[in-house]
mmCIF file of C-alpha atoms and ligand atoms in Angstrom:
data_model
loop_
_atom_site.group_PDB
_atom_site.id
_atom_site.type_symbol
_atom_site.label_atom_id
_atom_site.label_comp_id
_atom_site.label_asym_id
_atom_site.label_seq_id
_atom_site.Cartn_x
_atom_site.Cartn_y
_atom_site.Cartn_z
ATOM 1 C CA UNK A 1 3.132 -138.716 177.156
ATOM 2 C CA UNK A 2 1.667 -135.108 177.780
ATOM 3 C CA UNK A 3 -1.953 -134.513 176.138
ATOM 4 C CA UNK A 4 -2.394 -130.855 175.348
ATOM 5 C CA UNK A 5 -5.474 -129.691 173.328
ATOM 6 C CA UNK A 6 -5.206 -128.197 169.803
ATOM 7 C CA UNK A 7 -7.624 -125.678 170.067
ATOM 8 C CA UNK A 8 -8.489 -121.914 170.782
ATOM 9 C CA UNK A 9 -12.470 -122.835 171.124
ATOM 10 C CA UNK A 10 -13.135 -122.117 174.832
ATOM 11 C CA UNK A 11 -16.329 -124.570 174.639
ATOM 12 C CA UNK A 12 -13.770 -128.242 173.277
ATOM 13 C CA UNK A 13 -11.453 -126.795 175.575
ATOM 14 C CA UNK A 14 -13.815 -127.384 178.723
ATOM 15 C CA UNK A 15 -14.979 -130.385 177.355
ATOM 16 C CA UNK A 16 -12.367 -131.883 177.090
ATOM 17 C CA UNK A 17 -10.522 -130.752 180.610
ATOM 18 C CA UNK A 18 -13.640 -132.489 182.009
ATOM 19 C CA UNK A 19 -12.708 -135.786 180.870
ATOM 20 C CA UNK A 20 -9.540 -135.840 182.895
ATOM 21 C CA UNK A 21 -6.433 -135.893 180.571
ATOM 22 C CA UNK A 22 -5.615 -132.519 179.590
ATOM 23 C CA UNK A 23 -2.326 -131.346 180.344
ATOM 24 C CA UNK A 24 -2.256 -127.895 178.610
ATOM 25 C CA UNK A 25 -3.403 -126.000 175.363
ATOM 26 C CA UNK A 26 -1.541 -124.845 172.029
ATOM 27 C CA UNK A 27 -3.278 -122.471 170.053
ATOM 28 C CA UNK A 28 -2.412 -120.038 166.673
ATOM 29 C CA UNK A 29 -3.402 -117.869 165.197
ATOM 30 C CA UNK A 30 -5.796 -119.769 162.527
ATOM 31 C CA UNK A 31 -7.555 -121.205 165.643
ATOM 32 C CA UNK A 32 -7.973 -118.247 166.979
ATOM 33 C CA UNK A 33 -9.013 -116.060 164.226
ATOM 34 C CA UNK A 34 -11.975 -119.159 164.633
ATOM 35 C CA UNK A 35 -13.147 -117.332 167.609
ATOM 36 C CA UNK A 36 -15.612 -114.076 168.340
ATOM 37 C CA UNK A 37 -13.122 -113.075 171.285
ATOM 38 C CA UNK A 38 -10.365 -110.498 171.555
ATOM 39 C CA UNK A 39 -6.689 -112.682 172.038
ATOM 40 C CA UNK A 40 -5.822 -111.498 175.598
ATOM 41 C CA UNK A 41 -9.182 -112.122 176.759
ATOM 42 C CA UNK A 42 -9.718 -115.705 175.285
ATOM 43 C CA UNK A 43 -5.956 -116.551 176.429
ATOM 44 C CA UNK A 44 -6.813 -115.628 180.156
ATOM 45 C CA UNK A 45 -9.686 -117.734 179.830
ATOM 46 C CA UNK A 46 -8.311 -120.410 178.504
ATOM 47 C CA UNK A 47 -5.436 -120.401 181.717
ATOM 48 C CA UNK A 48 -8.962 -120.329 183.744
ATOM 49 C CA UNK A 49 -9.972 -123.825 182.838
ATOM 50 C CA UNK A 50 -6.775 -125.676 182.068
ATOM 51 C CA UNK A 51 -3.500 -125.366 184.813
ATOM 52 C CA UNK A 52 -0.870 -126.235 182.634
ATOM 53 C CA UNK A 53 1.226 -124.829 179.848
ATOM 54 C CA UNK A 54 -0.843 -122.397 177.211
ATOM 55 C CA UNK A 55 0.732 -121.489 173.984
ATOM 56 C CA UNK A 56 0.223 -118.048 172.527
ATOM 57 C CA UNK A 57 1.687 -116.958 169.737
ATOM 58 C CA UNK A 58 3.750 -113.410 168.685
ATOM 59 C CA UNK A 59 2.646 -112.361 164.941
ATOM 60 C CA UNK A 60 6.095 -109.740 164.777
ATOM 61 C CA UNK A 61 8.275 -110.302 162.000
ATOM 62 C CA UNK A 62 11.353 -108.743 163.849
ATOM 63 C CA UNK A 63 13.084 -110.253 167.340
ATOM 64 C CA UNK A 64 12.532 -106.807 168.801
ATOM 65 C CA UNK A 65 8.679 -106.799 167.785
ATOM 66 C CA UNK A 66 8.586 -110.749 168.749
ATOM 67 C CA UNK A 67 10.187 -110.085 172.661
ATOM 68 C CA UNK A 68 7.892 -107.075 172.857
ATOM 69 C CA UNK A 69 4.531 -108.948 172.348
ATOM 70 C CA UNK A 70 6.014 -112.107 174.429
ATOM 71 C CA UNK A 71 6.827 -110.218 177.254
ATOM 72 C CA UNK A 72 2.690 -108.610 176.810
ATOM 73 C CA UNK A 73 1.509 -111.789 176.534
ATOM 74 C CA UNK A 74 3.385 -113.792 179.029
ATOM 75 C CA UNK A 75 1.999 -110.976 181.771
ATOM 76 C CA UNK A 76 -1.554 -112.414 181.513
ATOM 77 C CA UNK A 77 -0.597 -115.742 183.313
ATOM 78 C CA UNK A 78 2.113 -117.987 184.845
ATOM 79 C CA UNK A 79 1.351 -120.509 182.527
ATOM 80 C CA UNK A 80 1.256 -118.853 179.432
ATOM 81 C CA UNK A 81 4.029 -120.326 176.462
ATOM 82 C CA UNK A 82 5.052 -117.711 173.845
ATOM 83 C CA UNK A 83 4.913 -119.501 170.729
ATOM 84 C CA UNK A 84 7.551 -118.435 168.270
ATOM 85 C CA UNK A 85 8.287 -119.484 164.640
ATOM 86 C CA UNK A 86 11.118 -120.663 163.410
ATOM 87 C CA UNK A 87 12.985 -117.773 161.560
ATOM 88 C CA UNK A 88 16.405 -116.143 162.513
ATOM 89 C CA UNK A 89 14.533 -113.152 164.281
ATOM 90 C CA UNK A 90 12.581 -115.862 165.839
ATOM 91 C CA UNK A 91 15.612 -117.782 167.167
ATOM 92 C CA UNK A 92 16.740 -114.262 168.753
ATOM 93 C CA UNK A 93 13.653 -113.401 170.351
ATOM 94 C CA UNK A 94 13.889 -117.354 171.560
ATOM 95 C CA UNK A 95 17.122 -116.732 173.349
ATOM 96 C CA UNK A 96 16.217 -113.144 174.657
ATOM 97 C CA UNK A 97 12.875 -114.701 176.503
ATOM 98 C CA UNK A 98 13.939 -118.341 177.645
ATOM 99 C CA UNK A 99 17.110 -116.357 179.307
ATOM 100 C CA UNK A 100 14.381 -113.955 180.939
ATOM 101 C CA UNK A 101 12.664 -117.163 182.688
ATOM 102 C CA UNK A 102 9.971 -116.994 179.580
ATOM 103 C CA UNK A 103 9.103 -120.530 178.219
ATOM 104 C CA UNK A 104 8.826 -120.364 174.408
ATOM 105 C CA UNK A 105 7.360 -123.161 172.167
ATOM 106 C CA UNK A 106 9.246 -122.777 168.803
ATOM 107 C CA UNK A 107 6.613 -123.701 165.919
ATOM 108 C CA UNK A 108 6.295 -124.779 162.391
ATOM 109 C CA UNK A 109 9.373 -127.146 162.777
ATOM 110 C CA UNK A 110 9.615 -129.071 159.686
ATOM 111 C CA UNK A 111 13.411 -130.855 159.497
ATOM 112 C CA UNK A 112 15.726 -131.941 162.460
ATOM 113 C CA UNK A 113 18.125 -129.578 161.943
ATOM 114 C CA UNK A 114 15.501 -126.455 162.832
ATOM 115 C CA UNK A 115 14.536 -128.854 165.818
ATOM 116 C CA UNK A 116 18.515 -128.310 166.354
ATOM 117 C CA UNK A 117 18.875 -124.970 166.128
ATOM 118 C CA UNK A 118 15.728 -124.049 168.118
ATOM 119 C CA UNK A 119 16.866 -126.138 171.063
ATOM 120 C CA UNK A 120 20.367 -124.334 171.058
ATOM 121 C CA UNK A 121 17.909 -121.186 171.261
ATOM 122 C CA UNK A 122 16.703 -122.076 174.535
ATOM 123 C CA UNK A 123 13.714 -123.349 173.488
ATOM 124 C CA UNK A 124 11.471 -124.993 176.342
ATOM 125 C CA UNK A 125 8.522 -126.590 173.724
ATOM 126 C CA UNK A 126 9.486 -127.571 170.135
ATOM 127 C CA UNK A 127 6.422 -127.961 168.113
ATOM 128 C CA UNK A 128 7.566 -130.481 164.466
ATOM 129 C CA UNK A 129 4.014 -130.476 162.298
ATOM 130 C CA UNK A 130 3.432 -134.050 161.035
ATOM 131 C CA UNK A 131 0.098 -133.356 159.514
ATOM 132 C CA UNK A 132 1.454 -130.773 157.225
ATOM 133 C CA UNK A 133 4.829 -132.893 156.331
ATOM 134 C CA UNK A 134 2.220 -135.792 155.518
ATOM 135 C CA UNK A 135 0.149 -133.345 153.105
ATOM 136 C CA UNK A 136 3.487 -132.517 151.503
ATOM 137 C CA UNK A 137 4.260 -135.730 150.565
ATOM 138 C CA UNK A 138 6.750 -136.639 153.395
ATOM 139 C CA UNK A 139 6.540 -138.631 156.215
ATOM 140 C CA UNK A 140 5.673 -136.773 159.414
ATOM 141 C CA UNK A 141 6.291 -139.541 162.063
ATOM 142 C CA UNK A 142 10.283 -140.132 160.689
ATOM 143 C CA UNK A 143 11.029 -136.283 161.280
ATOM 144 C CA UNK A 144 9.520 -137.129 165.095
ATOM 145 C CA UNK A 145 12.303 -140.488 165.092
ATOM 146 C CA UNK A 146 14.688 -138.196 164.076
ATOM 147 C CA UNK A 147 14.245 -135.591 166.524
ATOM 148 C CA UNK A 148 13.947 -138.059 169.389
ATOM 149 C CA UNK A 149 17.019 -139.587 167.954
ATOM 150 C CA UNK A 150 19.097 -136.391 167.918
ATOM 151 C CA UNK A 151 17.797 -135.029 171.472
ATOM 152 C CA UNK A 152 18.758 -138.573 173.280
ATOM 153 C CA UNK A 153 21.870 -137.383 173.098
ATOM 154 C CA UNK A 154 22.159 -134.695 174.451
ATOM 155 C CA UNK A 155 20.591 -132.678 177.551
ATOM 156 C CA UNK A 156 18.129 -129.834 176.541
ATOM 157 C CA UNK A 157 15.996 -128.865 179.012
ATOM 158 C CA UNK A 158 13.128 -128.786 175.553
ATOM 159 C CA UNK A 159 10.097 -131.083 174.978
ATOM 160 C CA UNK A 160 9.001 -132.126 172.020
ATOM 161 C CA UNK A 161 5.451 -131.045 170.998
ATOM 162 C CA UNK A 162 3.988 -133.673 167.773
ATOM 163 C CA UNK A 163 2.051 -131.136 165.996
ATOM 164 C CA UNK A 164 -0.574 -131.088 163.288
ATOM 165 C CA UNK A 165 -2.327 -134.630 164.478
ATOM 166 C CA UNK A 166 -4.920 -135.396 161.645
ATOM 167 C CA UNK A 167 -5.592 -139.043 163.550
ATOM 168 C CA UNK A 168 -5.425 -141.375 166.798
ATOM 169 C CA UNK A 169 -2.115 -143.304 164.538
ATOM 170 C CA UNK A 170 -0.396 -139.931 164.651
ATOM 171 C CA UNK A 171 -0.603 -139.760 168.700
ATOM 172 C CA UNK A 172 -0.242 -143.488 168.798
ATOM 173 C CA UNK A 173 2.823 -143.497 166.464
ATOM 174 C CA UNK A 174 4.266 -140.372 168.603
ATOM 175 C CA UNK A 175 3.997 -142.447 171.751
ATOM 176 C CA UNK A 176 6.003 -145.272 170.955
ATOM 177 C CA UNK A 177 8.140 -143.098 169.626
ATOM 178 C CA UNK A 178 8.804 -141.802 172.801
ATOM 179 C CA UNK A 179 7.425 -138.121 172.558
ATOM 180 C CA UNK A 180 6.827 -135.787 175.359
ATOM 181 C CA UNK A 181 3.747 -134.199 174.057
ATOM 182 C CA UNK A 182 1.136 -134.449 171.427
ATOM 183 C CA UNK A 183 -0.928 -131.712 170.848
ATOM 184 C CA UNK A 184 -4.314 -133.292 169.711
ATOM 185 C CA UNK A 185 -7.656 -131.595 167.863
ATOM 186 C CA UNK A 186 -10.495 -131.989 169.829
ATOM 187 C CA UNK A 187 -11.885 -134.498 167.019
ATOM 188 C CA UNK A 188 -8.971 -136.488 167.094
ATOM 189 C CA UNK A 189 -9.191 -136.601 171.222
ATOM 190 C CA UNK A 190 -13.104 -137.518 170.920
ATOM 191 C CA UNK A 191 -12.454 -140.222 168.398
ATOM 192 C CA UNK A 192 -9.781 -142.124 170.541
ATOM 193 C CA UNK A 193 -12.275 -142.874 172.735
ATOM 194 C CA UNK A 194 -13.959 -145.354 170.642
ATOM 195 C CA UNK A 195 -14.217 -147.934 169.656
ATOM 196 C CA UNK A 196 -17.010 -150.912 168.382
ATOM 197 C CA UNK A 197 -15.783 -153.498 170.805
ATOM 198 C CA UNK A 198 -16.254 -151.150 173.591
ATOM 199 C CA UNK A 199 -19.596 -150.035 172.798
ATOM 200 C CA UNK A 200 -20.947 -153.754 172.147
ATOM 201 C CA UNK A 201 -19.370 -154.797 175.218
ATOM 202 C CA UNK A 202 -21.197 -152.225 177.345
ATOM 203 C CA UNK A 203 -24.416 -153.129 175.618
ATOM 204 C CA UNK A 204 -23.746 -157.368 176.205
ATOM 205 C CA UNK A 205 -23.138 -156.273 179.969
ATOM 206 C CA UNK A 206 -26.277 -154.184 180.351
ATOM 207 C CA UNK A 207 -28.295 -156.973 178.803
ATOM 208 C CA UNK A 208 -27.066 -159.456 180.932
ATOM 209 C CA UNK A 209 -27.450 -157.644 183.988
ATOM 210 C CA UNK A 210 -31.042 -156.530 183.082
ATOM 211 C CA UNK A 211 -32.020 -160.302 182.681
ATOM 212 C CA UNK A 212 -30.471 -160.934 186.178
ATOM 213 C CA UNK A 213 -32.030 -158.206 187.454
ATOM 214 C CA UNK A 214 -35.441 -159.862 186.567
ATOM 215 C CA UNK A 215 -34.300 -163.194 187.280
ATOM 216 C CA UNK A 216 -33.867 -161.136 191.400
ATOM 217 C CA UNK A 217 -36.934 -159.405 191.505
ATOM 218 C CA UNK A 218 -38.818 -162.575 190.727
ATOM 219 C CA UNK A 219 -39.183 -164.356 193.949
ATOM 220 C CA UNK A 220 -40.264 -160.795 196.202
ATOM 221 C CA UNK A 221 -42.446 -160.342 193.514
ATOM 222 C CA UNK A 222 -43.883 -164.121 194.308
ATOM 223 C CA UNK A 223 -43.311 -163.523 197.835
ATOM 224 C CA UNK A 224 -45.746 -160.204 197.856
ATOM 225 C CA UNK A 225 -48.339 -162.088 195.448
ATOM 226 C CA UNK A 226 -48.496 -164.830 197.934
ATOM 227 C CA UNK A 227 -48.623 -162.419 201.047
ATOM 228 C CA UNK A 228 -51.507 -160.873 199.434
ATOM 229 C CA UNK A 229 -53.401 -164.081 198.861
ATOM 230 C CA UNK A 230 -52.994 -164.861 202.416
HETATM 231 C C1 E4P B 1 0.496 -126.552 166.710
HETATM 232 O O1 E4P B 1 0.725 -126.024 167.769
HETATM 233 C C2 E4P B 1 -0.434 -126.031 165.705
HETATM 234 O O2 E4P B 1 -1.442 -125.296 166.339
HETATM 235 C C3 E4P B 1 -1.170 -127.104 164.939
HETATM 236 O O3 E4P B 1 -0.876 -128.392 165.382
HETATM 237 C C4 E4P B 1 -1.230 -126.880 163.482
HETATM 238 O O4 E4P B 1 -1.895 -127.940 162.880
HETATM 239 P P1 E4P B 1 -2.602 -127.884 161.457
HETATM 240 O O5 E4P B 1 -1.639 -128.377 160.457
HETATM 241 O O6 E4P B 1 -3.774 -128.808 161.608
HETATM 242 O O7 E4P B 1 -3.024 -126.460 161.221
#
């Protein structure tokens, strides 16, 4: 499974790129209304530190406003995903850029059949939000079964993004389950790392080794003692 970062913050972005197991970036609007940086510039930054797919997303109501900014915004790098919601005008403006060679990630997917409809759209990167469907009440990780369930069988050329992770379960869950992608909050990333057994094991190895380490230096230390007597 794909890692991207959930994120528009340049500084958890480069962070977590360092630790190896980045794969690409989603961001929205929320996020980046987070940040002191005009869009364009913080997207091209953003394709500076991660090479991989970079989701931006059109604000437009209308498919002629939506193709407009997606064809702006897809100018600023190779890599860059125009993220589209899913509305009619949206699933217009889907069709229009995927048959221009633009990769679109349709998002705030909340039922199988909009996971459907945006596929049939052309949609390279369908973004379901489990987080949110877990808020409401619902269960976020059976719309993800379902959508697996319904794309095995057939052959979209569309990945499927697990969206609004609140926890390591959620990417865990979305794993077994097969997913392509999770697209993970930079406190979610930072807390899959741990874990108690881990740290206490590092700590029972450094002890040991420090007491062999003494147990070593022992005998030159003896040796150089009984040099110096001589
Ligand atoms: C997905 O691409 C969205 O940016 C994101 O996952 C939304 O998550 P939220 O429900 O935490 O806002």
């Amino acid at each position: 499974m794909k890692i991207f970062i959930d994120t528009a913050n340049l500084e958890k972005i480069k962070e977590a790129n360092s630790w190896g197991i980045v794969d690409g970036v989603t961001t929205n609007p929320s996020l980046v209304s987070k940040e002191n940086m005009d869009f364009k510039t913080l997207v091209k930054e953003i394709c500076k530190v991660v090479d991989g797919p970079i989701s931006a997303e059109v604000m437009g109501d209308s498919a002629e406003e939506m193709v407009k900014e997606g064809k702006e915004l897809a100018k600023i790098h190779k890599n860059i995903v125009i993220k589209i919601p899913m509305t009619k005008e949206g699933m217009k403006a889907t069709k229009v850029l995927s048959s221009e060679g633009i990769n679109v990630n349709v998002t705030l997917i909340f039922s199988a059949a909009q996971a459907l409809l945006a596929c049939k759209a052309g949609a390279r990167y369908i973004s379901p939000f489990v987080g949110r469907l877990d808020d409401a009440g619902q269960d976020g990780m059976k719309l993800i079964a379902e959508i697996m369930n319904v794309l095995d069988n057939y052959d979209f050329n569309t990945e499927v993004i697990v969206a609004s992770i609140r926890h390591p379960i959620h990417v865990i869950d979305a794993a077994q389950m097969g997913a392509d992608i999770a697209t993970i909050p930079f406190d979610v990333l930072d807390k899959m790392f741990n874990h108690p057994l881990t740290d206490n094991g590092i700590k029972r190895f450094k002890d040991d080794w420090a007491k062999c380490e003494n147990t070593t230096k022992r005998p030159s230390k003896q040796k150089n003692t009984s040099k110096a007597k001589k």
